[in-house]
XYZ file of N, CA and C in Angstrom:
648
model
N 13.009 -5.948 -10.239
C 11.584 -5.968 -9.916
C 10.895 -4.806 -10.621
N 9.710 -5.064 -11.161
C 8.939 -4.046 -11.861
C 7.857 -3.484 -10.940
N 7.608 -2.197 -11.074
C 6.603 -1.514 -10.265
C 5.605 -0.816 -11.185
N 4.454 -0.478 -10.608
C 3.444 0.287 -11.326
C 3.171 1.568 -10.555
N 2.870 2.618 -11.297
C 2.597 3.888 -10.644
C 1.996 4.881 -11.610
N 1.895 6.108 -11.153
C 1.248 7.169 -11.916
C 2.152 8.395 -11.962
N 2.270 8.988 -13.121
C 3.064 10.207 -13.279
C 2.298 11.371 -12.658
N 2.791 11.889 -11.543
C 2.059 12.923 -10.807
C 2.650 14.314 -11.007
N 3.844 14.396 -11.591
C 4.456 15.702 -11.868
C 5.355 15.556 -13.086
N 5.272 16.519 -14.015
C 6.092 16.438 -15.216
C 6.457 17.832 -15.719
N 7.751 18.068 -15.934
C 8.274 19.306 -16.511
C 8.757 18.967 -17.914
N 7.933 19.256 -18.909
C 8.264 18.834 -20.267
C 9.440 19.617 -20.835
N 9.607 20.865 -20.419
C 10.727 21.663 -20.925
C 12.069 21.071 -20.498
N 12.110 20.536 -19.286
C 13.362 19.973 -18.763
C 13.412 18.450 -18.863
N 12.287 17.846 -19.227
C 12.280 16.414 -19.488
C 12.381 15.522 -18.275
N 11.788 15.920 -17.165
C 11.793 15.042 -15.993
C 10.528 15.268 -15.175
N 10.289 14.335 -14.254
C 9.121 14.439 -13.384
C 9.212 13.429 -12.263
N 8.047 13.104 -11.683
C 8.012 12.190 -10.544
C 6.844 11.216 -10.689
N 7.100 9.972 -10.287
C 6.094 8.914 -10.309
C 5.682 8.594 -8.883
N 4.375 8.441 -8.648
C 3.878 7.969 -7.364
C 3.616 6.472 -7.478
N 4.418 5.619 -6.819
C 4.191 4.170 -6.907
C 2.834 3.780 -6.334
N 2.221 2.752 -6.916
C 0.926 2.287 -6.434
C 1.002 1.775 -5.003
N 2.138 1.186 -4.622
C 2.253 0.632 -3.278
C 2.519 1.696 -2.224
N 2.558 2.962 -2.628
C 2.808 4.035 -1.682
C 4.288 4.336 -1.563
N 4.631 5.132 -0.559
C 6.025 5.504 -0.382
C 6.350 6.797 -1.100
N 7.629 7.150 -1.097
C 8.076 8.402 -1.692
C 7.959 8.368 -3.214
N 7.798 9.543 -3.807
C 7.759 9.648 -5.255
C 9.131 9.306 -5.837
N 9.125 8.778 -7.044
C 10.361 8.345 -7.698
C 10.658 9.277 -8.871
N 11.888 9.787 -8.925
C 12.312 10.670 -10.012
C 12.364 9.894 -11.324
N 11.932 10.527 -12.415
C 11.998 9.895 -13.726
C 12.448 10.923 -14.758
N 13.364 10.515 -15.631
C 13.851 11.368 -16.718
C 13.352 10.817 -18.039
N 13.198 11.688 -19.020
C 12.673 11.281 -20.317
C 13.531 10.195 -20.959
N 14.820 10.176 -20.629
C 15.725 9.187 -21.217
C 15.461 7.774 -20.705
N 14.666 7.643 -19.620
C 14.385 6.322 -19.045
C 13.286 5.584 -19.795
N 12.557 6.287 -20.690
C 11.467 5.641 -21.430
C 12.010 4.642 -22.438
N 11.299 3.554 -22.594
C 11.631 2.528 -23.584
C 10.391 2.200 -24.415
N 10.362 2.582 -25.706
C 11.352 3.422 -26.388
C 11.159 4.885 -26.000
N 12.155 5.710 -26.304
C 12.060 7.128 -25.953
C 10.966 7.796 -26.777
N 10.096 8.600 -26.132
C 8.989 9.242 -26.852
C 9.482 10.171 -27.957
N 8.692 10.244 -29.037
C 8.998 11.163 -30.121
C 8.616 12.588 -29.726
N 9.040 13.535 -30.536
C 8.787 14.944 -30.227
C 7.299 15.255 -30.180
N 6.493 14.496 -30.940
C 5.047 14.754 -30.986
C 4.270 13.960 -29.948
N 4.963 13.154 -29.181
C 4.293 12.309 -28.192
C 5.073 12.374 -26.893
N 4.555 13.126 -25.937
C 5.294 13.377 -24.707
C 4.492 12.912 -23.489
N 5.177 12.583 -22.389
C 4.473 12.191 -21.158
C 3.623 13.334 -20.615
N 2.547 12.986 -19.957
C 1.686 13.961 -19.302
C 1.279 13.443 -17.934
N 0.989 14.358 -17.046
C 0.525 13.994 -15.712
C -0.739 13.147 -15.819
N -0.794 12.074 -15.054
C -1.930 11.167 -15.093
C -1.633 9.877 -15.823
N -0.478 9.796 -16.475
C -0.124 8.611 -17.251
C 0.231 7.445 -16.339
N -0.324 6.279 -16.631
C 0.014 5.066 -15.900
C 1.313 4.498 -16.456
N 2.218 4.081 -15.556
C 3.541 3.634 -15.969
C 3.933 2.331 -15.285
N 4.825 1.605 -15.949
C 5.492 0.452 -15.355
C 6.981 0.740 -15.411
N 7.696 0.430 -14.337
C 9.097 0.853 -14.287
C 9.893 0.010 -13.300
N 11.216 0.066 -13.443
C 12.138 -0.496 -12.466
C 12.727 0.659 -11.673
N 13.355 0.355 -10.548
C 13.944 1.396 -9.707
C 15.430 1.121 -9.527
N 16.244 2.133 -9.810
C 17.676 2.069 -9.569
C 18.092 3.213 -8.668
N 19.345 3.265 -8.317
C 19.863 4.311 -7.441
C 20.879 5.154 -8.205
N 20.783 6.465 -8.023
C 21.748 7.387 -8.615
C 21.952 8.543 -7.642
N 23.169 8.721 -7.202
C 23.439 9.759 -6.211
C 22.781 9.485 -4.879
N 22.546 8.200 -4.577
C 21.924 7.839 -3.312
C 20.419 8.009 -3.285
N 19.806 8.307 -4.437
C 18.364 8.518 -4.489
C 17.742 7.579 -5.525
N 16.488 7.137 -5.277
C 15.829 6.248 -6.238
C 15.511 6.969 -7.541
N 15.623 6.243 -8.634
C 15.396 6.811 -9.965
C 14.731 5.750 -10.837
N 13.685 6.128 -11.536
C 12.974 5.191 -12.398
C 13.825 4.816 -13.605
N 13.773 3.536 -13.967
C 14.506 3.028 -15.121
C 13.585 2.136 -15.940
N 13.934 1.957 -17.213
C 13.184 1.056 -18.096
C 11.678 1.326 -17.998
N 11.316 2.575 -18.185
C 9.926 3.015 -18.040
C 9.137 2.692 -19.304
N 7.970 2.128 -19.129
C 7.072 1.879 -20.253
C 5.712 2.485 -19.938
N 5.077 2.997 -20.965
C 3.774 3.638 -20.824
C 3.429 4.279 -22.142
N 2.205 4.767 -22.274
C 1.796 5.394 -23.522
C 1.672 6.894 -23.314
N 2.650 7.676 -23.751
C 2.568 9.122 -23.599
C 1.383 9.691 -24.367
N 0.894 10.817 -23.867
C -0.228 11.476 -24.538
C 0.255 12.148 -25.811
N -0.572 12.087 -26.859
C -0.227 12.700 -28.135
C -0.566 14.175 -28.086
N 0.405 15.008 -28.449
C 0.156 16.449 -28.445
C -0.837 16.814 -29.544
N -1.834 17.641 -29.215
C -2.787 18.049 -30.246
C -2.143 18.991 -31.246
N -2.586 18.916 -32.490
C -2.106 19.845 -33.495
C -2.662 21.234 -33.220
N -1.928 22.228 -33.692
C -2.367 23.611 -33.499
C -3.715 23.805 -34.175
N -4.671 24.311 -33.430
C -5.995 24.556 -33.965
C -6.860 23.327 -34.037
N -6.300 22.164 -33.698
C -7.049 20.922 -33.766
C -7.776 20.653 -32.471
N -8.542 19.572 -32.430
C -9.270 19.222 -31.206
C -8.321 18.849 -30.090
N -8.664 19.194 -28.868
C -7.858 18.886 -27.698
C -8.156 17.465 -27.247
N -7.247 16.546 -27.590
C -7.475 15.165 -27.195
C -6.155 14.562 -26.748
N -6.248 13.543 -25.916
C -5.059 12.851 -25.454
C -5.249 11.366 -25.644
N -4.140 10.645 -25.747
C -4.182 9.191 -25.887
C -3.360 8.577 -24.779
N -3.910 7.593 -24.148
C -3.153 6.877 -23.128
C -3.102 7.558 -21.790
N -3.888 8.565 -21.586
C -3.876 9.243 -20.308
C -4.916 8.622 -19.391
N -4.504 8.221 -18.206
C -5.381 7.572 -17.241
C -5.289 8.308 -15.925
N -6.404 8.501 -15.280
C -6.394 9.202 -14.001
C -5.667 8.401 -12.934
N -4.892 9.114 -12.118
C -4.181 8.445 -11.030
C -5.141 7.993 -9.956
N -6.218 8.727 -9.776
C -7.139 8.394 -8.689
C -6.733 9.087 -7.413
N -7.689 9.357 -6.579
C -7.425 10.037 -5.317
C -6.891 9.067 -4.292
N -6.079 9.580 -3.394
C -5.556 8.749 -2.322
C -6.685 8.357 -1.387
N -6.641 7.104 -0.957
C -7.672 6.609 -0.055
C -7.542 7.299 1.296
N -8.638 7.822 1.780
C -8.602 8.486 3.072
C -8.352 7.498 4.191
N -7.575 7.941 5.175
C -7.265 7.066 6.293
C -8.312 7.094 7.383
N -9.329 7.992 7.256
C -10.318 8.100 8.313
C -11.046 6.798 8.578
N -11.500 6.129 7.497
C -12.208 4.869 7.656
C -11.358 3.797 8.288
N -10.064 3.808 7.982
C -9.164 2.808 8.549
C -9.056 2.965 10.055
N -8.900 4.187 10.529
C -8.794 4.412 11.969
C -10.112 4.110 12.677
N -11.222 4.315 11.984
C -12.523 3.964 12.561
C -12.587 2.466 12.821
N -11.942 1.675 11.965
C -11.928 0.222 12.155
C -11.265 -0.148 13.477
N -10.203 0.567 13.840
C -9.535 0.300 15.117
C -10.461 0.649 16.277
N -11.157 1.781 16.162
C -12.101 2.183 17.203
C -13.237 1.170 17.326
N -13.742 0.704 16.184
C -14.820 -0.284 16.208
C -14.357 -1.575 16.879
N -13.113 -1.970 16.616
C -12.590 -3.183 17.237
C -12.451 -3.000 18.745
N -12.101 -1.782 19.166
C -12.009 -1.518 20.602
C -13.365 -1.719 21.273
N -14.433 -1.291 20.596
C -15.777 -1.485 21.144
C -16.141 -2.968 21.172
N -15.767 -3.693 20.115
C -16.002 -5.143 20.092
C -15.246 -5.809 21.231
N -14.021 -5.356 21.462
C -13.190 -5.906 22.542
C -13.867 -5.705 23.900
N -14.331 -4.475 24.143
C -14.977 -4.171 25.422
C -16.228 -5.023 25.603
N -17.036 -5.127 24.550
C -18.245 -5.934 24.639
C -17.942 -7.401 24.902
N -16.932 -7.923 24.217
C -16.546 -9.323 24.423
C -16.034 -9.546 25.837
N -15.242 -8.593 26.332
C -14.696 -8.714 27.689
C -15.804 -8.683 28.735
N -16.826 -7.859 28.516
C -17.922 -7.756 29.477
C -18.786 -9.014 29.483
N -18.974 -9.621 28.324
C -19.866 -10.781 28.229
C -19.146 -12.082 28.556
N -17.968 -12.290 27.976
C -17.277 -13.572 28.117
C -15.915 -13.474 28.804
N -15.371 -12.275 28.844
C -14.040 -12.114 29.418
C -12.940 -12.323 28.382
N -11.860 -11.556 28.525
C -10.706 -11.656 27.632
C -9.452 -11.782 28.493
N -8.628 -12.801 28.293
C -7.407 -12.961 29.088
C -6.509 -11.725 28.997
N -5.779 -11.456 30.068
C -4.954 -10.252 30.122
C -3.843 -10.246 29.084
N -3.351 -11.435 28.717
C -2.216 -11.492 27.798
C -2.592 -11.134 26.363
N -3.890 -11.108 26.046
C -4.302 -10.862 24.666
C -3.962 -9.432 24.237
N -4.180 -8.459 25.119
C -3.902 -7.065 24.764
C -2.422 -6.837 24.458
N -1.495 -7.227 25.344
C -0.085 -7.065 24.977
C 0.298 -7.882 23.750
N -0.395 -9.003 23.528
C -0.124 -9.791 22.325
C -0.437 -9.005 21.061
N -1.598 -8.342 21.044
C -1.952 -7.497 19.901
C -0.972 -6.336 19.762
N -0.554 -5.762 20.890
C 0.369 -4.628 20.846
C 1.710 -5.032 20.239
N 2.231 -6.175 20.658
C 3.520 -6.643 20.133
C 3.416 -6.954 18.643
N 2.354 -7.663 18.253
C 2.174 -7.988 16.841
C 1.991 -6.730 15.991
N 1.302 -5.738 16.540
C 1.118 -4.483 15.807
C 2.448 -3.766 15.618
N 3.288 -3.788 16.648
C 4.603 -3.156 16.542
C 5.468 -3.874 15.509
N 5.450 -5.202 15.547
C 6.216 -5.986 14.570
C 5.725 -5.700 13.150
N 4.410 -5.624 12.982
C 3.840 -5.364 11.660
C 4.193 -3.969 11.175
N 4.124 -2.981 12.063
C 4.511 -1.616 11.693
C 5.957 -1.595 11.214
N 6.840 -2.272 11.936
C 8.259 -2.316 11.557
C 8.444 -3.006 10.209
N 7.628 -4.030 9.932
C 7.714 -4.724 8.644
C 7.329 -3.789 7.501
N 6.288 -2.981 7.697
C 5.896 -1.997 6.687
C 6.992 -0.958 6.501
N 7.553 -0.500 7.602
C 8.607 0.517 7.541
C 9.811 -0.006 6.769
N 10.202 -1.246 7.062
C 11.332 -1.851 6.368
C 11.032 -2.033 4.885
N 9.792 -2.424 4.566
C 9.415 -2.621 3.170
C 9.440 -1.305 2.406
N 9.006 -0.224 3.046
C 9.031 1.072 2.378
C 10.459 1.516 2.113
N 11.336 1.344 3.093
C 12.742 1.710 2.907
C 13.370 0.887 1.782
N 13.034 -0.391 1.723
C 13.566 -1.245 0.667
C 13.058 -0.805 -0.705
N 11.775 -0.395 -0.769
C 11.209 0.065 -2.037
C 11.909 1.327 -2.515
N 12.195 2.236 -1.605
C 12.858 3.481 -1.966
C 14.296 3.253 -2.409
N 14.939 2.249 -1.822
C 16.346 1.983 -2.126
C 16.533 0.932 -3.212
N 15.432 0.343 -3.688
C 15.535 -0.692 -4.698
C 16.106 -1.991 -4.169
N 15.882 -2.274 -2.877
C 16.415 -3.474 -2.242
C 15.342 -4.561 -2.168
N 15.716 -5.697 -1.564
C 14.799 -6.832 -1.437
C 13.608 -6.447 -0.573
N 12.388 -6.704 -1.075
C 11.171 -6.278 -0.409
C 10.628 -7.351 0.525
N 9.859 -6.918 1.516
C 9.075 -7.837 2.345
C 7.877 -8.301 1.529
N 7.645 -9.599 1.464
C 6.566 -10.115 0.627
C 5.211 -9.680 1.173
N 4.257 -9.497 0.270
C 2.910 -9.115 0.685
C 2.266 -10.218 1.514
N 2.602 -11.467 1.227
C 2.042 -12.568 2.013
C 2.492 -12.481 3.468
N 3.716 -12.029 3.700
C 4.200 -11.850 5.074
C 3.421 -10.749 5.778
N 3.190 -9.643 5.081
C 2.432 -8.535 5.672
C 1.003 -8.974 5.994
N 0.394 -9.733 5.104
C -0.974 -10.205 5.348
C -1.018 -11.217 6.492
N -0.007 -12.063 6.585
C 0.031 -13.044 7.673
C 0.141 -12.353 9.023
N 1.004 -11.356 9.116
C 1.142 -10.599 10.362
C -0.169 -9.912 10.730
N -0.862 -9.370 9.720
C -2.148 -8.713 9.974
C -3.175 -9.718 10.472
N -3.232 -10.884 9.843
C -4.212 -11.899 10.227
C -3.973 -12.426 11.631
N -2.719 -12.466 12.059
C -2.397 -12.954 13.400
C -2.757 -11.950 14.495
N -3.019 -10.707 14.112
C -3.398 -9.700 15.097
C -2.638 -8.400 14.982
N -1.756 -8.294 13.987
C -0.985 -7.068 13.834
C -1.629 -6.030 12.944
N -2.897 -6.250 12.560
C -3.536 -5.329 11.616
C -3.707 -3.903 12.137
N -3.906 -3.660 13.460
C -3.944 -2.250 13.879
C -2.633 -1.525 13.569
N -1.505 -2.206 13.785
C -0.220 -1.608 13.437
C -0.070 -1.411 11.947
N -0.661 -2.320 11.153
C -0.623 -2.180 9.698
C -1.393 -0.945 9.251
N -2.548 -0.696 9.866
C -3.334 0.488 9.513
C -2.553 1.758 9.808
N -1.944 1.817 10.981
C -1.148 2.996 11.336
C -0.003 3.176 10.344
N 0.658 2.078 9.980
C 1.777 2.158 9.039
C 1.312 2.614 7.660
N 0.183 2.074 7.193
C -0.321 2.443 5.874
C -0.600 3.936 5.784
N -1.169 4.497 6.835
C -1.550 5.899 6.797
C -0.411 6.833 7.197
N 0.355 6.454 8.204
C 1.425 7.326 8.684
C 2.627 7.298 7.748
N 2.959 6.107 7.232
C 4.087 5.982 6.313
C 3.671 6.178 4.861
N 2.352 6.239 4.595
C 1.836 6.317 3.226
C 2.382 5.159 2.397
N 2.228 3.958 2.936
C 2.749 2.765 2.275
C 1.642 1.719 2.180
N 1.471 1.160 0.997
C 0.420 0.171 0.736
C -0.973 0.751 0.981
N -1.116 2.061 0.806
C -2.407 2.692 1.081
C -3.210 2.973 -0.187
N -2.658 2.612 -1.359
C -3.349 2.886 -2.623
C -3.607 1.633 -3.448
N -2.800 0.611 -3.256
C -2.872 -0.580 -4.103
C -4.156 -1.351 -3.800
N -5.075 -1.362 -4.760
C -6.429 -1.870 -4.512
C -6.446 -3.349 -4.148
N -5.741 -4.189 -4.924
C -5.811 -5.624 -4.648
C -5.195 -5.969 -3.295
N -4.148 -5.239 -2.912
C -3.543 -5.468 -1.595
C -4.517 -5.095 -0.490
N -5.186 -3.958 -0.639
C -6.078 -3.476 0.413
C -7.313 -4.363 0.553
N -7.797 -4.914 -0.546
C -8.938 -5.828 -0.455
C -8.576 -7.045 0.381
N -7.430 -7.640 0.079
C -7.001 -8.814 0.833
C -6.683 -8.440 2.282
N -6.135 -7.240 2.474
C -5.835 -6.793 3.837
C -7.098 -6.727 4.685
N -8.159 -6.132 4.142
C -9.389 -6.002 4.924
C -10.050 -7.355 5.158
N -9.824 -8.302 4.271
C -10.313 -9.660 4.520
C -9.583 -10.287 5.706
N -8.277 -10.017 5.829
C -7.535 -10.532 6.988
C -8.010 -9.873 8.275
N -8.381 -8.591 8.190
C -8.905 -7.900 9.371
C -10.210 -8.547 9.821
N -11.119 -8.767 8.879
C -12.396 -9.397 9.215
C -12.187 -10.790 9.790
N -11.251 -11.535 9.205
C -10.977 -12.887 9.695
C -10.446 -12.854 11.119
N -9.567 -11.902 11.412
C -8.998 -11.817 12.755
C -10.046 -11.417 13.784
N -10.883 -10.444 13.445
C -11.920 -10.007 14.381
C -12.917 -11.140 14.625
N -13.290 -11.853 13.561
C -14.208 -12.986 13.722
C -13.592 -14.061 14.613
N -12.298 -14.320 14.423
C -11.620 -15.316 15.258
C -11.538 -14.850 16.706
N -11.310 -13.552 16.906
C -11.236 -12.999 18.258
C -12.545 -13.228 19.006
N -13.655 -12.884 18.362
C -14.959 -13.051 19.005
C -15.287 -14.530 19.169
N -15.066 -15.303 18.103
C -15.423 -16.714 18.153
C -14.650 -17.502 19.191
N -13.353 -17.247 19.320
C -12.534 -18.006 20.264
C -12.796 -17.626 21.718
N -13.395 -16.443 21.940
C -13.727 -16.058 23.314
C -15.151 -16.437 23.698
N -15.913 -16.922 22.744
C -17.265 -17.378 23.056
C -17.184 -18.713 23.792
N -18.258 -19.126 24.469
C -18.240 -20.422 25.161
C -17.887 -21.577 24.233
N -18.455 -21.580 23.030
C -18.154 -22.652 22.080
C -16.685 -22.616 21.672
N -16.171 -21.403 21.482
C -14.770 -21.270 21.109
C -13.834 -21.715 22.214
N -14.154 -21.368 23.453
C -13.328 -21.791 24.588
C -13.361 -23.318 24.737
N -14.532 -23.898 24.507
C -14.639 -25.352 24.598
C -13.800 -26.023 23.511
N -13.832 -25.462 22.315
C -13.035 -26.014 21.217
C -11.548 -25.896 21.512
N -11.130 -24.740 22.055
C -9.726 -24.558 22.407
C -9.295 -25.540 23.489
N -10.187 -25.761 24.458
C -9.854 -26.686 25.541
C -9.637 -28.098 25.003
N -10.492 -28.525 24.080
C -10.325 -29.858 23.492
C -9.070 -29.924 22.633
N -8.779 -28.840 21.914
C -7.637 -28.822 20.990
C -6.306 -28.805 21.730
N -6.286 -28.166 22.901
C -5.033 -28.053 23.651
C -4.770 -29.244 24.557
N -5.757 -30.104 24.723
C -5.559 -31.286 25.577
C -4.667 -32.315 24.880
């Protein structure tokens, strides 16, 4: 499996550094010998470089393999300071907004319960699904670090859509997993909106009437 990430630390004298995977998780060790093809003396990796790589295990620790990317070209002495192929890693997404979403949902829950009522089993249902989703993220992160079979993103999104998204938010921020990958997070927040809309809609009079007809 191939991964994408950003070179966040590099020791050019010793020829090694660390990659931060886009999907989050622990940094991955990378040695200059893992590049394909190996960079020339005048073209060396620099912090900020976007990379594609595989992950293997050496000494029980993850290690980048078959690394591809465009190292920055060293400027000539006295020449203009320029780089080629250097891309900013970008700042980590703050978790504050994510936790606010949980608080906002709590307010929506209280309002819905006061107006239409919410069955008692719904709260433990969300709690169980959140725990299952958190465990799925945890397992996926461990698999990513060990280079093992990953939990599919569709599974993570399905669990979130069913009601496990609060646990997903906690996992993303606490485990630092899936907290940077833009396309994943866009789809994740769409599942959150869909779940909240379904929660409100199904507890409304029209929603209860529809459920009653559907369950008959």
